[in-house]
Amino acid sequence: MDLQSLYNQALSAQRAGNLAEAERLYRQILEQATPPEVLVNLGNVLAQQSRREESLANYDKALAARPDFFEALFNRANVLLELKRPEDALQSFERVVALRPDFPSGWNNRGTSLRNLQRLDDALASFSRAAALSPAHVNALTNVAIVLWDQGRLGDALAAADRALAVAPNSAEALYIKANILRDLRRLDEALAHYELTLAANPAHQHALTGAAQMALGLCDWRRVDALGPRVKDNAANGPAVIQPLVLLGYSDDAALQRRCAENYIRRTVPVRPALVQGARYAHDRIRLAYLSADFHQHPTALLLAELFERHDRARFEVTGIAFGPDDGSAMRARIRQVFDHFEDVRGKSDAEVAALLKARETDIAVDLNGHTAGARTAIFAYRPAPVQVNYLVYPGTIGADFIDYILADRIVLPADQQAFFREKIVHLPDCYQANDATRALLPAPTRDEAGLPPTGFVFCCFNAGWKITAPVFDVWMRLLGQVENSVLWLLDGPHAANLRDQARARGLDPQRLIFAPRLAPDQHLARHQLAGLFLDTLPYNAHTTASDALWAGVPVVTCYGNAFPGRVAASLLKAIDLPELVTTRAQDYEALALELAGNPALLQATRDKLARNRLTAPLYDSERFRRNIEAAYEAMLSA
């Protein structure tokens, strides 16, 4: 059979979706000749079968024969994007748009490469060029919205998403990015509706389920939480939807499932990278320690860690801060910038560039202060830029990656029997694992009227985020309100407030007994704690920084020891301040203890007096003791 006939048959098989037959016929042609068109078509067939490395080899052969073969260049660049090699993809896309400057998809996909490299301004320009060339190019319009969202320009991003939806009202990706924008605007009801619209447009969408699940938690929409829970847990274990590990923590305290979810998430979202460091230790006079975070601004992470950063022993440690979150111009940002020996704002640098920076600095220990939380850049650690890499503080679970060596914890949040649920080796600090800042000033309390509280009556409070409030915990709280006359429950305001008032009414309580506190500056928020009688904790995810705030302000915290790390943090804090009597292990005991303290003024006062005495003597806020302990842990990691 002549080559033209074989080629026609191969084309027909390819168009019919018979990829195996098309591949066979193209290979038969290539045994006799190597026309670039056949190499490209075979590359396309292989790419359709997710055999990307093989497809790439065929595109390269075609380009060796014909360097300006447009289809080969464009398809090669797209495969490189799929292989998560944005630097290489960008080189090919530059050639694509040079050959065809009027080709919208070339500019659009070039923008994706630039976004993956954190070059957001350049990416926005590239996506905008694509949209200008083709005003109905919904993918380009959606990508404009995505980059504006990346940049925190939420109003502009929302307008851009609406422009995409005006062109294609049922575009799943445009609906999804609009949902993300609405979430960050704290318009959670609308965000939930758009995640649901995304799933209606594309039931197989990989990320919309986790978005909807997160919004249901944030709204305290427990009917939806109950409906979504089985799907969230099943996909966390088995896919195909990608469940964000932090979202799962609001649905499940099963530590084995939490590990599996994290491992699935890493496998799906963080590409395998060649290690920059192969395990050898450096021999520095001082340990070179780097902390990486998206939260080096006015944020709970910075609030907890600032004094530790200041206290690190500079005779033994050289400390670097790597910041990839926003610069909010706050006093905390200025403080954080000043406390490090070196401070690098790496916004605009790719993961590979940041990893190369750490490697060039011969970093001994790199500490991930994000884990699976907002703004994380876990892929930096995938390059193994340091011999020792550590998960610490912010994410209370395993990252699920083989490139993170240790997790810093304590024997309460992570006893030895939890090791099976962590990819990292658990390293125990002697007291509580959580750093605290004992330099925080406690301002005088406002009046009850200024704080929006009634003039009399017992004040239960919980200043945890709304998504941590579950129906079983709320049932306990409502029973407490029913038994403690004239008491109120003081919560942070937010999109969940209306649903919680409805839930109180459904349980026979006056919804006005729920008082919602507006958000204030951290020092003012800390000061108003002093008006509360008792802080009530949540499960399966405890108060963490919020428990530290309450204890520092002199408010006792009643907690219940949970089944996994997120539900054991308050117990660790209380034991480190020598108040173990406030830790219960059963829901009924938690309720009984809170009722006893609220109804026994003498006992409550004795508890508050003990807290006041211990605040400055117990380990929890002893920053110098904590500094010594964590530095000893770092030294042990390096010598292991």
XYZ file of C-alpha atoms in Angstrom:
640
model
C 0.000 0.000 0.000
C 1.373 3.444 -0.893
C 2.167 5.992 1.792
C -0.672 8.334 0.821
C -3.232 5.566 1.272
C -1.746 4.643 4.637
C -1.833 8.302 5.636
C -5.489 8.654 4.612
C -6.409 5.538 6.597
C -4.492 6.777 9.624
C -6.264 10.151 9.461
C -9.647 8.434 9.243
C -8.843 6.212 12.228
C -7.670 9.213 14.239
C -10.790 11.230 13.436
C -12.946 8.245 14.387
C -11.197 7.992 17.761
C -9.536 4.686 16.959
C -6.224 5.801 18.402
C -4.536 2.387 18.516
C -5.173 1.830 14.808
C -4.079 5.368 13.948
C -0.864 4.873 15.897
C -0.189 1.559 14.139
C -0.640 3.105 10.700
C 1.448 6.217 11.440
C 4.263 4.001 12.732
C 4.006 1.905 9.568
C 4.531 5.061 7.489
C 7.476 6.114 9.658
C 9.215 2.842 8.953
C 9.546 4.068 5.364
C 9.744 7.864 5.689
C 9.641 10.619 8.324
C 7.361 13.376 7.050
C 6.989 16.059 9.773
C 3.186 15.945 9.350
C 3.126 12.259 10.266
C 5.373 12.840 13.278
C 3.042 15.581 14.505
C -0.064 13.476 13.979
C 1.512 10.564 15.826
C 2.462 13.000 18.598
C -1.170 14.124 18.772
C -2.400 10.534 19.000
C 0.052 9.780 21.788
C -0.905 12.973 23.641
C -4.566 11.944 23.463
C -3.547 8.753 25.272
C -1.661 10.774 27.952
C 1.648 9.389 26.654
C 3.094 12.869 26.838
C 6.813 12.139 26.872
C 6.448 10.007 23.741
C 4.376 12.691 22.039
C 6.997 15.286 22.924
C 9.715 13.218 21.250
C 7.712 13.134 18.020
C 7.106 16.885 18.041
C 10.845 17.419 18.574
C 11.653 15.205 15.580
C 9.181 17.153 13.437
C 10.728 20.471 14.526
C 14.227 19.194 13.826
C 13.113 18.674 10.242
C 11.026 21.841 10.012
C 11.880 24.374 12.786
C 8.927 26.674 12.086
C 6.275 23.946 11.879
C 3.492 25.830 13.654
C 1.321 22.896 14.718
C 4.328 21.060 16.130
C 5.402 24.131 18.121
C 1.946 24.801 19.521
C 1.164 21.202 20.431
C 4.626 20.718 21.909
C 4.103 23.767 24.134
C 0.731 22.471 25.293
C 2.208 19.084 26.206
C 4.962 20.823 28.170
C 2.255 22.676 30.097
C 0.547 19.365 30.861
C 3.907 17.992 32.020
C 4.127 21.004 34.389
C 7.243 22.354 32.693
C 6.154 25.997 32.312
C 9.645 27.377 31.653
C 10.051 25.122 28.616
C 6.448 25.674 27.530
C 6.954 29.428 27.572
C 9.896 29.172 25.178
C 7.735 27.331 22.661
C 4.800 29.715 23.088
C 7.123 32.671 22.448
C 7.942 31.105 19.075
C 4.233 30.421 18.470
C 3.164 34.061 18.953
C 6.178 35.279 16.974
C 5.063 33.154 14.020
C 1.365 33.936 14.436
C 0.850 37.145 16.456
C -2.856 37.036 15.550
C -3.399 33.569 17.116
C -5.480 34.019 20.298
C -4.866 30.554 21.720
C -1.128 31.083 21.490
C -1.369 34.200 23.661
C -3.822 32.503 26.001
C -1.664 29.462 26.618
C 1.432 31.618 26.850
C -0.391 33.401 29.676
C -0.921 30.088 31.455
C 2.818 29.416 31.336
C 3.524 32.858 32.760
C 0.949 32.423 35.513
C 2.497 29.096 36.474
C 5.816 30.936 36.768
C 4.209 33.550 39.086
C 4.731 36.292 36.475
C 1.235 37.585 37.014
C 1.481 40.990 35.318
C 2.918 39.387 32.176
C 0.276 36.660 32.308
C -2.508 39.239 32.547
C -1.136 41.079 29.521
C -0.961 37.844 27.533
C -4.499 36.773 28.427
C -5.779 40.269 27.672
C -4.108 40.160 24.251
C -5.879 36.873 23.516
C -9.226 38.340 24.586
C -8.649 41.443 22.460
C -7.922 39.279 19.411
C -10.992 37.137 20.074
C -13.626 38.845 22.257
C -15.620 35.589 22.439
C -12.620 33.528 23.627
C -14.178 32.418 26.914
C -11.035 30.663 28.079
C -8.988 33.846 27.720
C -11.698 35.921 29.404
C -11.817 33.440 32.273
C -8.049 33.502 32.601
C -8.097 37.285 32.893
C -10.441 36.838 35.864
C -8.189 34.175 37.371
C -5.059 36.341 37.294
C -6.906 39.343 38.725
C -8.075 37.014 41.511
C -4.478 35.842 42.009
C -3.484 39.482 42.443
C -6.186 40.129 45.024
C -8.011 42.579 42.741
C -11.335 41.026 43.634
C -13.655 43.695 42.218
C -11.886 43.672 38.858
C -11.778 39.873 38.917
C -15.530 39.650 39.501
C -16.223 41.984 36.582
C -13.924 39.910 34.369
C -15.664 36.675 35.370
C -19.004 38.244 34.503
C -17.640 39.191 31.061
C -16.689 35.571 30.494
C -20.123 34.388 31.617
C -21.830 36.907 29.334
C -20.138 35.079 26.442
C -20.712 31.555 27.812
C -23.242 31.456 30.687
C -22.687 27.744 31.313
C -18.884 27.773 31.256
C -17.896 25.609 34.224
C -14.492 27.271 34.585
C -15.938 30.790 34.515
C -18.571 29.777 37.071
C -15.887 28.206 39.226
C -13.570 31.210 39.279
C -16.534 33.462 40.028
C -17.349 31.192 42.972
C -13.760 31.534 44.245
C -13.915 35.317 43.931
C -17.259 35.494 45.757
C -15.817 33.286 48.499
C -12.908 35.676 49.019
C -15.340 38.594 49.041
C -17.067 36.731 51.905
C -20.278 36.466 49.851
C -20.552 32.825 50.800
C -24.200 32.245 49.843
C -23.472 33.400 46.304
C -20.221 31.459 46.220
C -22.018 28.254 47.217
C -24.623 28.826 44.500
C -21.873 29.237 41.891
C -20.019 26.106 43.008
C -23.313 24.259 42.586
C -23.806 25.837 39.154
C -20.286 24.676 38.258
C -21.190 21.117 39.183
C -24.413 21.366 37.203
C -22.456 22.536 34.148
C -19.765 19.892 34.654
C -20.554 17.167 37.216
C -16.980 15.869 36.823
C -15.382 19.202 37.753
C -12.394 18.335 39.923
C -12.534 21.249 42.374
C -16.101 22.498 42.687
C -17.154 19.826 45.183
C -14.517 20.893 47.673
C -15.556 24.524 47.138
C -19.203 23.748 47.834
C -18.219 21.706 50.886
C -16.133 24.583 52.221
C -18.983 27.073 51.765
C -21.508 24.807 53.477
C -19.205 24.678 56.505
C -18.579 28.417 56.444
C -22.289 29.186 56.334
C -23.109 26.657 59.072
C -25.537 25.188 56.540
C -25.660 21.844 58.291
C -28.281 20.342 56.001
C -25.874 20.752 53.105
C -22.936 19.652 55.271
C -24.755 16.397 56.010
C -25.616 15.922 52.342
C -22.112 16.658 51.097
C -20.218 14.794 53.814
C -20.347 11.292 52.285
C -19.227 12.607 48.873
C -16.399 14.607 50.422
C -15.111 11.604 52.374
C -15.440 9.215 49.441
C -13.573 11.542 47.083
C -10.939 12.279 49.718
C -10.200 8.563 49.782
C -10.729 7.605 46.159
C -11.304 10.635 43.890
C -12.018 11.590 41.164
C -12.751 15.019 42.683
C -9.792 16.701 44.373
C -10.612 17.385 48.020
C -8.564 20.123 49.653
C -7.165 18.559 52.851
C -8.072 21.510 55.084
C -11.705 21.224 53.991
C -11.756 17.545 54.929
C -10.698 18.460 58.483
C -14.091 20.110 58.932
C -15.860 16.906 57.876
C -13.803 14.096 59.369
C -11.580 13.396 62.362
C -10.427 10.101 60.837
C -6.633 10.517 60.831
C -6.131 7.707 58.307
C -8.513 9.394 55.868
C -6.798 12.741 56.474
C -3.472 11.212 55.438
C -4.938 9.591 52.348
C -6.585 12.857 51.332
C -3.316 14.765 51.713
C -1.403 12.190 49.698
C -4.028 12.273 46.949
C -3.927 16.063 46.898
C -0.134 16.165 46.613
C -0.158 13.564 43.845
C -2.769 15.528 41.894
C -1.437 19.061 42.393
C 2.341 18.999 43.018
C 4.534 17.685 40.193
C 7.513 15.458 40.870
C 10.669 17.512 40.601
C 14.381 16.657 40.506
C 15.969 17.143 43.932
C 18.407 20.048 44.210
C 19.921 18.553 47.375
C 20.624 14.844 47.553
C 20.770 14.480 51.349
C 24.267 15.687 52.216
C 24.534 18.066 55.178
C 26.387 21.366 55.014
C 29.050 22.262 57.553
C 28.147 25.803 58.523
C 29.236 27.640 61.648
C 25.588 28.657 62.100
C 22.549 26.647 61.070
C 20.893 28.330 58.107
C 17.193 28.243 58.880
C 14.517 29.470 56.447
C 10.834 29.979 57.185
C 8.511 30.065 54.151
C 5.042 31.588 54.423
C 2.221 33.356 52.625
C 1.269 34.951 55.968
C 4.063 37.351 56.873
C 1.651 40.240 57.395
C -1.254 40.958 59.774
C -2.220 37.321 60.202
C -2.493 34.821 63.091
C 0.627 32.972 61.889
C 2.772 36.096 62.129
C 1.174 36.993 65.455
C 2.188 33.651 66.981
C 5.714 33.526 65.561
C 7.044 37.081 65.664
C 8.670 36.785 69.091
C 10.268 33.431 68.234
C 11.839 34.981 65.151
C 13.183 37.820 67.305
C 14.584 35.466 69.949
C 16.377 32.947 67.736
C 19.962 32.592 68.925
C 21.935 34.388 66.227
C 25.183 32.866 67.478
C 23.864 29.474 66.371
C 21.237 30.279 63.718
C 21.092 32.486 60.635
C 17.404 33.034 59.957
C 15.763 33.848 56.614
C 12.139 34.717 55.892
C 10.720 33.797 52.484
C 7.467 35.684 51.903
C 5.131 34.913 49.031
C 1.951 36.494 50.372
C 0.746 40.096 50.162
C 2.510 43.042 51.733
C -0.343 44.720 53.613
C 1.757 47.643 54.845
C 0.925 46.743 58.433
C 3.062 47.178 61.528
C 3.252 43.384 61.717
C 4.711 43.220 58.208
C 7.337 45.775 59.194
C 8.152 43.862 62.381
C 8.467 40.565 60.518
C 10.674 42.108 57.849
C 13.041 43.501 60.491
C 13.427 40.376 62.650
C 15.003 38.167 59.984
C 18.665 38.228 59.070
C 17.484 38.003 55.465
C 13.985 38.710 54.179
C 12.990 37.821 50.627
C 9.712 38.868 49.044
C 9.491 36.247 46.307
C 6.202 37.225 44.736
C 6.833 37.078 41.003
C 9.394 34.297 41.337
C 8.567 30.776 40.203
C 8.715 27.771 42.499
C 11.917 26.717 40.753
C 13.468 30.147 41.275
C 12.609 30.191 44.984
C 13.991 26.683 45.397
C 17.169 27.720 43.579
C 17.487 30.715 45.930
C 17.276 28.429 48.967
C 19.797 26.055 47.443
C 22.198 28.883 46.569
C 21.993 30.071 50.184
C 22.915 26.530 51.278
C 19.840 26.445 53.496
C 20.136 23.733 56.140
C 16.500 23.621 57.256
C 13.464 24.902 55.341
C 10.234 25.219 57.333
C 6.832 25.190 55.623
C 4.502 27.508 57.555
C 1.499 26.870 55.310
C 0.923 23.201 54.679
C -2.471 22.865 53.016
C -3.715 26.380 53.781
C -4.423 29.439 51.664
C -1.497 30.742 49.660
C 0.644 27.622 50.136
C 3.439 26.971 47.639
C 4.231 23.384 48.500
C 5.846 22.831 45.110
C 8.879 24.833 46.251
C 9.661 22.013 48.669
C 9.183 19.422 45.912
C 12.521 20.572 44.489
C 14.178 19.537 47.787
C 16.126 22.811 48.177
C 17.298 21.951 51.713
C 18.598 18.774 53.357
C 15.938 19.013 56.093
C 12.365 20.143 55.355
C 9.797 20.636 58.097
C 6.019 20.994 58.421
C 5.262 23.313 61.319
C 2.425 25.101 63.092
C -0.173 26.163 60.559
C -1.591 22.975 59.066
C -2.539 20.423 61.773
C -2.016 17.311 59.696
C 0.343 15.564 57.361
C 1.292 17.303 54.135
C 1.382 13.809 52.638
C 4.594 14.294 50.666
C 7.840 12.367 50.702
C 9.821 15.606 50.447
C 8.778 16.823 53.905
C 10.905 15.094 56.525
C 9.518 16.149 59.891
C 6.491 17.624 61.612
C 6.968 19.562 64.838
C 4.334 18.650 67.404
C 3.966 17.608 71.046
C 2.859 14.464 72.852
C -0.698 15.699 73.302
C -1.560 16.766 69.757
C 0.412 13.893 68.213
C 1.208 11.036 70.581
C 3.467 8.327 69.178
C 0.503 6.179 68.175
C -0.333 8.758 65.476
C 2.874 8.195 63.493
C 1.139 5.849 61.048
C -1.055 8.739 59.886
C 1.869 11.004 58.958
C 4.347 10.846 56.097
C 6.624 13.081 58.169
C 8.511 11.811 61.199
C 6.949 13.303 64.320
C 9.337 15.378 66.458
C 7.968 16.209 69.913
C 8.623 19.507 71.633
C 8.639 19.116 75.441
C 5.677 21.412 76.151
C 3.092 22.748 73.691
C 4.165 22.754 70.029
C 2.557 26.150 69.404
C 4.721 29.268 69.595
C 3.235 32.343 71.261
C 4.099 35.999 71.558
C 4.310 37.040 75.210
C 5.067 40.662 74.301
C 1.479 41.386 73.301
C -0.057 44.236 75.258
C -3.483 43.671 76.779
C -5.453 46.905 76.520
C -8.193 47.791 79.022
C -11.479 46.096 78.274
C -14.239 48.112 76.613
C -17.573 48.456 78.379
C -20.189 45.813 77.736
C -22.256 48.402 75.918
C -19.312 49.348 73.692
C -18.837 45.673 72.870
C -22.505 45.196 71.990
C -23.236 42.996 75.023
C -26.248 43.273 77.320
C -25.577 45.027 80.655
C -25.921 41.842 82.718
C -25.849 38.079 82.287
C -23.195 35.417 81.820
C -21.191 35.605 78.581
C -20.170 32.397 76.869
C -17.904 33.098 73.911
C -16.293 31.329 70.976
C -14.295 33.411 68.543
C -13.450 30.502 66.257
C -14.142 30.805 62.539
C -17.708 29.912 61.650
C -16.712 26.818 59.680
C -15.508 25.157 62.883
C -18.975 25.323 64.473
C -20.749 21.989 64.030
C -24.323 20.978 64.798
C -23.438 18.705 67.774
C -21.355 21.454 69.401
C -24.087 24.026 68.756
C -26.620 21.702 70.414
C -24.474 21.750 73.552
C -24.223 25.519 73.446
C -27.972 25.936 73.121
C -28.591 23.628 76.076
C -26.166 25.747 78.101
C -28.041 28.915 77.171
C -31.265 27.184 78.179
C -29.887 26.298 81.612
C -27.957 29.486 82.457
C -30.509 32.234 82.900
C -29.910 35.476 80.978
C -26.722 34.098 79.450
C -25.612 34.983 75.916
C -23.320 33.368 73.374
C -20.776 35.755 71.869
C -19.482 34.766 68.408
C -17.583 36.379 65.571
C -19.828 37.957 62.985
C -19.845 36.629 59.461
C -21.947 35.095 56.702
C -22.942 32.260 59.050
C -24.776 34.538 61.494
C -28.237 34.306 59.922
C -28.143 30.507 59.794
C -27.030 30.271 63.420
C -29.852 32.548 64.525
C -32.284 30.311 62.622
C -30.758 27.243 64.268
C -31.135 28.825 67.715
C -34.785 29.602 66.987
C -35.358 26.030 65.820
C -34.070 24.839 69.208
C -36.461 27.077 71.108
C -33.945 29.804 71.978
C -34.342 33.521 71.384
C -31.916 34.223 68.500
C -31.100 37.566 70.116
C -29.145 35.651 72.743
C -26.529 35.111 70.063
C -24.356 38.241 69.931
C -22.168 38.635 66.859
C -18.965 40.619 67.322
C -17.694 42.692 64.391
C -14.124 42.224 63.272
C -11.661 44.560 64.987
C -7.930 45.228 65.005
C -6.099 42.438 66.878
C -5.329 44.501 69.997
C -8.949 45.649 70.316
C -10.235 42.128 69.705
C -7.916 40.789 72.406
C -9.076 43.459 74.855
C -12.766 42.659 74.474
C -12.154 39.018 75.423
C -11.963 40.189 79.027
C -15.744 40.675 79.070
C -16.370 36.946 78.506
C -16.873 34.494 81.339
C -15.921 31.324 79.502
C -14.619 30.335 76.076
C -16.354 27.269 74.600
C -14.255 25.228 72.185
C -15.298 23.421 68.990
C -14.858 19.917 67.554
C -13.607 18.215 65.402
C -11.404 21.297 64.848
C -10.416 23.161 68.014
C -9.510 26.716 68.784
C -5.818 27.167 68.003
C -4.671 30.808 67.902
C -8.098 31.759 69.241
C -7.526 29.631 72.350
C -4.144 31.326 72.895
C -5.872 34.702 72.603
C -8.501 33.759 75.169
C -5.993 32.401 77.680
C -3.681 35.407 77.275
C -6.688 37.660 77.965
C -7.532 35.666 81.106
C -10.554 33.753 79.820
C -10.747 30.030 80.721
C -11.236 27.680 77.775
C -13.296 24.494 78.079
C -12.375 21.895 75.480
C -12.966 18.275 74.532
C -9.992 16.163 73.450
C -10.550 15.035 69.876
C -9.565 12.041 67.765
C -6.942 13.787 65.622
C -4.444 16.655 65.711
C -6.913 19.470 64.842
C -9.097 18.527 67.824
C -6.294 18.286 70.389
C -4.646 21.695 70.208
C -6.658 23.391 72.948
C -5.873 20.459 75.264
C -2.168 20.995 74.574
C -2.448 24.708 75.319
C -4.354 24.108 78.551
C -1.915 21.522 79.826
C 1.005 23.837 79.000
C -0.585 26.504 81.196
C -1.332 23.934 83.921
C -5.118 23.914 83.560
C -5.693 20.247 82.641
C -8.949 20.291 84.597
C -10.500 22.245 81.674
C -9.836 19.352 79.262
C -12.603 16.771 78.886
C -12.733 13.630 76.791
C -16.485 13.226 76.235
C -19.107 15.638 74.918
C -21.306 15.173 77.990
C -18.388 16.008 80.285
C -17.590 19.106 78.216
C -21.168 20.282 78.636
C -21.268 19.463 82.346
C -17.994 21.299 83.045
C -19.100 24.421 81.180
C -22.407 24.390 83.066
C -20.656 23.947 86.417
C -18.260 26.844 85.807
C -21.009 29.149 84.541
C -23.212 28.334 87.538
C -20.549 28.454 90.250
C -19.016 31.941 90.459
C -16.532 30.920 93.152
C -15.187 28.028 91.087
C -14.970 30.173 87.974
C -13.137 32.912 89.852
C -10.694 30.395 91.293
C -10.065 29.108 87.758
C -9.509 32.619 86.453
C -7.149 33.385 89.344
C -5.143 30.245 88.600
C -4.991 31.207 84.925
C -3.764 34.697 85.850
C -1.015 33.210 88.046
C 0.057 30.641 85.478
C 0.025 32.970 82.503
C 3.478 34.339 83.334
C 4.989 31.243 84.969
C 3.792 28.149 83.079
C 5.507 27.011 79.851
C 2.814 28.182 77.411
C 3.935 31.813 77.170
C 7.557 31.262 78.198
C 9.040 32.348 74.889
C 12.655 31.840 75.911
C 11.948 28.272 76.986
C 10.112 27.649 73.738
C 12.998 29.098 71.735
C 15.469 26.743 73.380
C 13.216 23.739 72.797
C 12.563 24.357 69.120
C 16.224 25.127 68.415
C 17.203 21.860 70.094
C 14.697 20.094 67.829
C 16.204 21.710 64.734
C 19.704 20.670 65.810
C 18.529 17.103 66.387
C 16.994 16.980 62.904
C 20.280 18.021 61.323
C 22.285 15.474 63.267
C 19.886 12.578 62.628
